[in-house]
């Protein structure tokens, strides 16, 4: 629990944190009595999330004697550019379908992912209760299940899926937790402007989060885990070029 010895303006906290190496943006959330509840940071790849968290802890302690629980600090990273030597493979939607069982109130969502280059297909599936107001959620969860089948010891979890309005347009925002082979957790943020199909937009937001950070994910040579053929256009397949 944070031990704030003095009340500090949020703007001052954010100004200090944004001066740290690699930090691009920062948002500090406080409670009614000024205690720090959350610190959300957007950073470059200059420093690892763990290093950024330590920088924030040290800066707040040195400047205002503030001790903040590191669990309250979340770091999302944005790649500054493409790796040299050619464009890195990016995941895209190769197909998807949703089946509703109205009698039982259940839904089954299936998402097929592939690299922008190559033909390896990875299949993710989600089964759960059908809630009309949360229709895009099963598709996003199915996409995350597909991501968890990637080789290399990666682990993903959907933390939050939210629809917001930006400049008068609906936009999906996906927060995805990523645990790499080194067991270091980081929060990835992705967005996608909503199209006619809100469920497909939710999947694009998830992939936007992952592709920003994992441009080097090697899906070439991964075992194809699709248990059945990709849904055909007649079955309702949607392409996301």
Tab-separated table of C-alpha atoms in Angstrom:
chain	number	residue	atom	x	y	z
A	1	UNK	CA	0.000	0.000	0.000
A	2	UNK	CA	1.333	3.442	-0.937
A	3	UNK	CA	2.767	5.502	1.872
A	4	UNK	CA	2.201	9.098	0.767
A	5	UNK	CA	3.828	11.427	3.305
A	6	UNK	CA	2.518	14.512	1.548
A	7	UNK	CA	-0.212	15.294	-0.934
A	8	UNK	CA	1.277	15.882	-4.387
A	9	UNK	CA	-0.592	17.208	-7.423
A	10	UNK	CA	-1.297	14.606	-10.090
A	11	UNK	CA	0.169	16.904	-12.733
A	12	UNK	CA	3.461	17.047	-10.815
A	13	UNK	CA	3.577	13.266	-10.517
A	14	UNK	CA	2.936	12.807	-14.231
A	15	UNK	CA	5.462	15.486	-15.180
A	16	UNK	CA	8.202	13.749	-13.210
A	17	UNK	CA	7.417	10.282	-14.564
A	18	UNK	CA	7.305	11.537	-18.164
A	19	UNK	CA	10.890	12.766	-17.766
A	20	UNK	CA	12.145	9.229	-17.143
A	21	UNK	CA	13.982	7.325	-19.924
A	22	UNK	CA	11.657	5.728	-22.454
A	23	UNK	CA	8.419	7.096	-20.968
A	24	UNK	CA	6.141	8.624	-23.612
A	25	UNK	CA	2.925	9.224	-21.694
A	26	UNK	CA	1.747	8.763	-18.130
A	27	UNK	CA	-1.576	8.851	-16.306
A	28	UNK	CA	-1.748	8.778	-12.514
A	29	UNK	CA	-5.005	7.824	-10.780
A	30	UNK	CA	-5.492	8.909	-7.159
A	31	UNK	CA	-8.212	8.380	-4.576
A	32	UNK	CA	-10.144	11.079	-2.700
A	33	UNK	CA	-7.379	11.629	-0.157
A	34	UNK	CA	-4.544	11.784	-2.677
A	35	UNK	CA	-3.273	8.230	-2.418
A	36	UNK	CA	-1.959	6.718	-5.646
A	37	UNK	CA	-4.290	3.993	-6.892
A	38	UNK	CA	-2.744	3.355	-10.317
A	39	UNK	CA	0.033	4.564	-12.608
A	40	UNK	CA	-0.491	3.849	-16.317
A	41	UNK	CA	2.585	4.333	-18.483
A	42	UNK	CA	3.130	4.206	-22.241
A	43	UNK	CA	6.797	3.699	-23.074
A	44	UNK	CA	9.165	2.923	-25.920
A	45	UNK	CA	11.292	-0.221	-26.087
A	46	UNK	CA	14.302	1.706	-24.760
A	47	UNK	CA	13.931	0.072	-21.338
A	48	UNK	CA	12.136	-3.051	-20.176
A	49	UNK	CA	8.837	-2.675	-18.266
A	50	UNK	CA	10.551	-3.923	-15.101
A	51	UNK	CA	13.253	-1.250	-15.420
A	52	UNK	CA	10.625	1.430	-16.030
A	53	UNK	CA	8.722	0.381	-12.906
A	54	UNK	CA	11.921	0.587	-10.869
A	55	UNK	CA	12.688	4.028	-12.324
A	56	UNK	CA	9.240	5.248	-11.274
A	57	UNK	CA	9.592	3.827	-7.762
A	58	UNK	CA	13.015	5.429	-7.326
A	59	UNK	CA	11.953	8.805	-8.735
A	60	UNK	CA	8.876	9.118	-6.513
A	61	UNK	CA	10.826	8.026	-3.455
A	62	UNK	CA	13.691	10.440	-4.105
A	63	UNK	CA	11.497	13.436	-4.976
A	64	UNK	CA	8.617	13.179	-2.504
A	65	UNK	CA	9.421	10.184	-0.277
A	66	UNK	CA	6.462	8.370	-1.847
A	67	UNK	CA	6.431	4.583	-1.729
A	68	UNK	CA	4.135	3.055	-4.356
A	69	UNK	CA	3.302	-0.625	-4.618
A	70	UNK	CA	4.816	-1.770	-7.922
A	71	UNK	CA	1.649	-3.777	-8.599
A	72	UNK	CA	-0.120	-0.454	-9.098
A	73	UNK	CA	2.211	0.468	-11.973
A	74	UNK	CA	1.332	-0.848	-15.438
A	75	UNK	CA	3.555	-0.343	-18.469
A	76	UNK	CA	2.464	-0.666	-22.099
A	77	UNK	CA	5.199	-0.535	-24.734
A	78	UNK	CA	5.074	0.766	-28.290
A	79	UNK	CA	7.669	-0.198	-30.887
A	80	UNK	CA	9.354	2.834	-32.392
A	81	UNK	CA	9.705	1.221	-35.791
A	82	UNK	CA	10.187	-1.949	-37.811
A	83	UNK	CA	13.198	-4.183	-37.257
A	84	UNK	CA	15.909	-3.740	-39.842
A	85	UNK	CA	16.321	-6.341	-42.534
A	86	UNK	CA	12.738	-6.481	-43.767
A	87	UNK	CA	9.249	-6.226	-42.380
A	88	UNK	CA	8.559	-8.534	-39.465
A	89	UNK	CA	5.694	-10.995	-39.728
A	90	UNK	CA	2.407	-9.727	-38.364
A	91	UNK	CA	-0.583	-11.775	-37.351
A	92	UNK	CA	-3.868	-11.289	-39.184
A	93	UNK	CA	-7.340	-12.796	-39.131
A	94	UNK	CA	-7.548	-15.709	-41.561
A	95	UNK	CA	-11.141	-16.607	-40.713
A	96	UNK	CA	-13.734	-16.691	-37.993
A	97	UNK	CA	-17.211	-17.871	-37.103
A	98	UNK	CA	-19.686	-17.654	-34.241
A	99	UNK	CA	-22.338	-20.203	-33.325
A	100	UNK	CA	-25.189	-19.433	-30.937
A	101	UNK	CA	-27.206	-22.046	-29.080
A	102	UNK	CA	-30.309	-20.043	-28.201
A	103	UNK	CA	-31.935	-22.935	-26.369
A	104	UNK	CA	-29.011	-23.324	-23.969
A	105	UNK	CA	-27.871	-19.697	-23.993
A	106	UNK	CA	-24.362	-20.664	-25.107
A	107	UNK	CA	-21.966	-19.283	-27.699
A	108	UNK	CA	-18.963	-20.794	-29.486
A	109	UNK	CA	-16.523	-18.393	-31.140
A	110	UNK	CA	-13.700	-19.582	-33.400
A	111	UNK	CA	-10.869	-17.421	-34.725
A	112	UNK	CA	-8.139	-18.438	-37.190
A	113	UNK	CA	-4.919	-16.432	-37.208
A	114	UNK	CA	-2.092	-16.487	-39.745
A	115	UNK	CA	1.102	-14.608	-40.479
A	116	UNK	CA	0.980	-11.898	-43.091
A	117	UNK	CA	3.567	-14.013	-44.885
A	118	UNK	CA	3.242	-17.788	-44.951
A	119	UNK	CA	0.333	-20.153	-44.567
A	120	UNK	CA	0.576	-21.382	-40.980
A	121	UNK	CA	-2.870	-21.218	-39.406
A	122	UNK	CA	-3.486	-21.105	-35.670
A	123	UNK	CA	-6.956	-21.813	-34.306
A	124	UNK	CA	-8.468	-20.435	-31.110
A	125	UNK	CA	-11.866	-21.265	-29.666
A	126	UNK	CA	-13.968	-19.887	-26.837
A	127	UNK	CA	-17.128	-21.438	-25.384
A	128	UNK	CA	-19.282	-19.685	-22.823
A	129	UNK	CA	-22.566	-18.047	-21.937
A	130	UNK	CA	-24.232	-15.947	-24.633
A	131	UNK	CA	-24.749	-12.375	-23.409
A	132	UNK	CA	-26.066	-10.131	-26.233
A	133	UNK	CA	-24.636	-6.934	-24.715
A	134	UNK	CA	-21.145	-8.498	-24.710
A	135	UNK	CA	-21.288	-9.976	-28.202
A	136	UNK	CA	-17.751	-8.893	-29.275
A	137	UNK	CA	-16.146	-10.392	-26.151
A	138	UNK	CA	-16.241	-14.108	-27.161
A	139	UNK	CA	-14.430	-13.291	-30.417
A	140	UNK	CA	-11.703	-11.393	-28.581
A	141	UNK	CA	-11.294	-14.269	-26.111
A	142	UNK	CA	-11.065	-16.765	-28.980
A	143	UNK	CA	-8.319	-14.634	-30.547
A	144	UNK	CA	-6.397	-14.712	-27.261
A	145	UNK	CA	-6.766	-18.509	-27.134
A	146	UNK	CA	-5.200	-18.662	-30.600
A	147	UNK	CA	-2.337	-16.437	-29.437
A	148	UNK	CA	-1.677	-18.835	-26.569
A	149	UNK	CA	-0.974	-21.557	-29.137
A	150	UNK	CA	1.960	-19.640	-30.605
A	151	UNK	CA	5.348	-21.315	-30.132
A	152	UNK	CA	8.031	-19.823	-27.941
A	153	UNK	CA	6.513	-19.958	-24.467
A	154	UNK	CA	4.305	-16.892	-24.843
A	155	UNK	CA	1.200	-16.470	-22.653
A	156	UNK	CA	-1.610	-13.970	-23.184
A	157	UNK	CA	-4.731	-12.953	-21.261
A	158	UNK	CA	-7.430	-10.442	-22.152
A	159	UNK	CA	-7.526	-7.927	-19.309
A	160	UNK	CA	-10.173	-5.601	-20.690
A	161	UNK	CA	-12.133	-4.919	-23.863
A	162	UNK	CA	-13.845	-1.561	-24.067
A	163	UNK	CA	-15.680	0.448	-26.716
A	164	UNK	CA	-14.991	4.181	-26.559
A	165	UNK	CA	-15.773	7.183	-28.745
A	166	UNK	CA	-12.917	9.130	-30.328
A	167	UNK	CA	-13.652	12.161	-32.516
A	168	UNK	CA	-17.212	10.932	-32.875
A	169	UNK	CA	-16.203	7.439	-34.030
A	170	UNK	CA	-16.589	4.179	-32.063
A	171	UNK	CA	-13.219	2.618	-31.261
A	172	UNK	CA	-12.434	-0.680	-29.560
A	173	UNK	CA	-9.623	-0.687	-27.010
A	174	UNK	CA	-8.091	-4.002	-25.954
A	175	UNK	CA	-5.756	-4.462	-22.993
A	176	UNK	CA	-3.805	-7.719	-23.232
A	177	UNK	CA	-1.468	-9.067	-20.576
A	178	UNK	CA	1.637	-10.739	-22.027
A	179	UNK	CA	3.946	-13.099	-20.162
A	180	UNK	CA	7.133	-13.863	-22.087
A	181	UNK	CA	9.527	-16.811	-21.774
A	182	UNK	CA	11.439	-14.856	-19.118
A	183	UNK	CA	8.245	-14.726	-16.990
A	184	UNK	CA	8.156	-10.946	-17.244
A	185	UNK	CA	4.616	-9.582	-17.468
A	186	UNK	CA	3.654	-6.483	-19.420
A	187	UNK	CA	0.429	-4.845	-20.518
A	188	UNK	CA	-0.142	-4.387	-24.260
A	189	UNK	CA	-2.699	-1.909	-25.593
A	190	UNK	CA	-4.356	-2.091	-29.014
A	191	UNK	CA	-7.090	-0.148	-30.780
A	192	UNK	CA	-9.267	-0.536	-33.860
A	193	UNK	CA	-11.891	1.754	-35.347
A	194	UNK	CA	-15.219	-0.064	-35.256
A	195	UNK	CA	-16.521	-1.276	-38.607
A	196	UNK	CA	-19.843	-2.853	-39.583
A	197	UNK	CA	-18.907	-6.019	-37.689
A	198	UNK	CA	-18.128	-5.145	-34.065
A	199	UNK	CA	-16.902	-8.648	-33.216
A	200	UNK	CA	-14.292	-8.597	-35.991
A	201	UNK	CA	-13.218	-5.137	-34.831
A	202	UNK	CA	-12.620	-6.491	-31.333
A	203	UNK	CA	-10.280	-9.131	-32.769
A	204	UNK	CA	-8.388	-6.477	-34.735
A	205	UNK	CA	-7.901	-4.487	-31.521
A	206	UNK	CA	-6.403	-7.556	-29.825
A	207	UNK	CA	-4.046	-8.160	-32.749
A	208	UNK	CA	-3.098	-4.485	-32.835
A	209	UNK	CA	-1.918	-4.808	-29.237
A	210	UNK	CA	0.086	-7.956	-29.927
A	211	UNK	CA	1.559	-6.914	-33.268
A	212	UNK	CA	2.856	-3.656	-31.802
A	213	UNK	CA	5.006	-5.558	-29.333
A	214	UNK	CA	5.600	-8.935	-30.928
A	215	UNK	CA	6.534	-8.059	-34.467
A	216	UNK	CA	9.263	-10.694	-34.270
A	217	UNK	CA	6.969	-13.530	-33.213
A	218	UNK	CA	7.889	-16.460	-35.440
A	219	UNK	CA	4.760	-18.195	-36.572
A	220	UNK	CA	6.536	-19.736	-39.542
A	221	UNK	CA	7.042	-23.412	-38.926
A	222	UNK	CA	4.541	-23.572	-36.072
A	223	UNK	CA	2.381	-26.660	-36.053
A	224	UNK	CA	-1.002	-26.006	-37.638
A	225	UNK	CA	-3.454	-26.634	-34.853
A	226	UNK	CA	-6.676	-26.019	-36.732
A	227	UNK	CA	-8.776	-29.105	-36.098
A	228	UNK	CA	-10.935	-28.445	-39.123
A	229	UNK	CA	-10.739	-26.494	-42.363
A	230	UNK	CA	-10.928	-22.704	-42.170
A	231	UNK	CA	-14.518	-21.471	-42.413
A	232	UNK	CA	-15.357	-20.815	-46.048
A	233	UNK	CA	-17.038	-17.614	-47.248
A	234	UNK	CA	-20.268	-19.588	-47.466
A	235	UNK	CA	-19.917	-20.444	-43.767
A	236	UNK	CA	-19.532	-16.796	-42.855
A	237	UNK	CA	-15.769	-16.320	-43.067
A	238	UNK	CA	-14.637	-12.722	-42.812
A	239	UNK	CA	-11.354	-11.567	-44.252
A	240	UNK	CA	-9.232	-8.929	-42.603
A	241	UNK	CA	-6.601	-7.856	-45.055
